[in-house]
Phi, psi and omega in degrees: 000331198281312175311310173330282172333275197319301172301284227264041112331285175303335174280292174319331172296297172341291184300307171320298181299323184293307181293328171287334181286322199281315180284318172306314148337307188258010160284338191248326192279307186318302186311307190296279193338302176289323170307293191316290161340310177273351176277321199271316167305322192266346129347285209276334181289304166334283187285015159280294148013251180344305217279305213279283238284043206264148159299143167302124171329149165267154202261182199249006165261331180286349169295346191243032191228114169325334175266035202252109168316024218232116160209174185283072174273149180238109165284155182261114149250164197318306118042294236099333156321104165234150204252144178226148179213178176227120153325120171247136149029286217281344170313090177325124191309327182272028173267346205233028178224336162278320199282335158275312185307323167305327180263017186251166199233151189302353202255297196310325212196058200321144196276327207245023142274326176091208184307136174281134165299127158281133193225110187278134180286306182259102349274145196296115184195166155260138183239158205220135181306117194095352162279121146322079189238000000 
């Protein structure tokens, strides 16, 4: 009887350790599951951000008036995916590295890489968000 006593102790100690492993175990899936879930909203808030603070587009009438600093780009993302906007002169480079990063999709342009390097064909060259060009 007492050998009896003793195994279902250990079998109830045993059990105690398995629920307690288990409950600690879906307490950390929970945790990650809510980390991951707030990465992905403040990603999409981020990249929305980027989008309002963007300079205002120039109109397709200040594009057409000869002295007008106003041109066209077309970002490549990596994809393949191409994005076009119209630009003035004077627009900082990291404004056309939010405007891809902003239009890109989490596949395109992963949010915890951060800013995309810009890479110009003519002249061949990389501009890095916050390089002046």
């Amino acid at each position: 009887r007492a050998s009896q006593q003793a195994e279902f102790e250990e079998a109830e100690a045993d059990d105690a350790q398995r629920r307690e492993a288990e409950s600690k175990r879906l307490a950390e899936e929970q945790k990650l599951a809510e980390e991951k879930e707030a990465a992905e909203v403040w990603a999409m808030m981020d990249r929305q951000h980027r989008l309002e603070n963007l300079p205002t587009e120039p109109s397709e009438s200040d594009a057409m008036r000869a002295e007008s600093n106003v041109m066209n780009l077309t970002v490549v993302l990596p994809g393949g995916r191409k994005l076009t906007r119209r630009w003035m002169a004077t627009d900082p480079v990291c404004a056309v590295a939010d405007f891809a990063f902003g239009h890109a999709e989490e596949s395109e342009l992963p949010h915890q890489r951060g800013l995309p390097t810009i890479v110009c064909n003519f002249p061949k060259r990389e501009v890095r968000p916050g390089d002046e060009a």
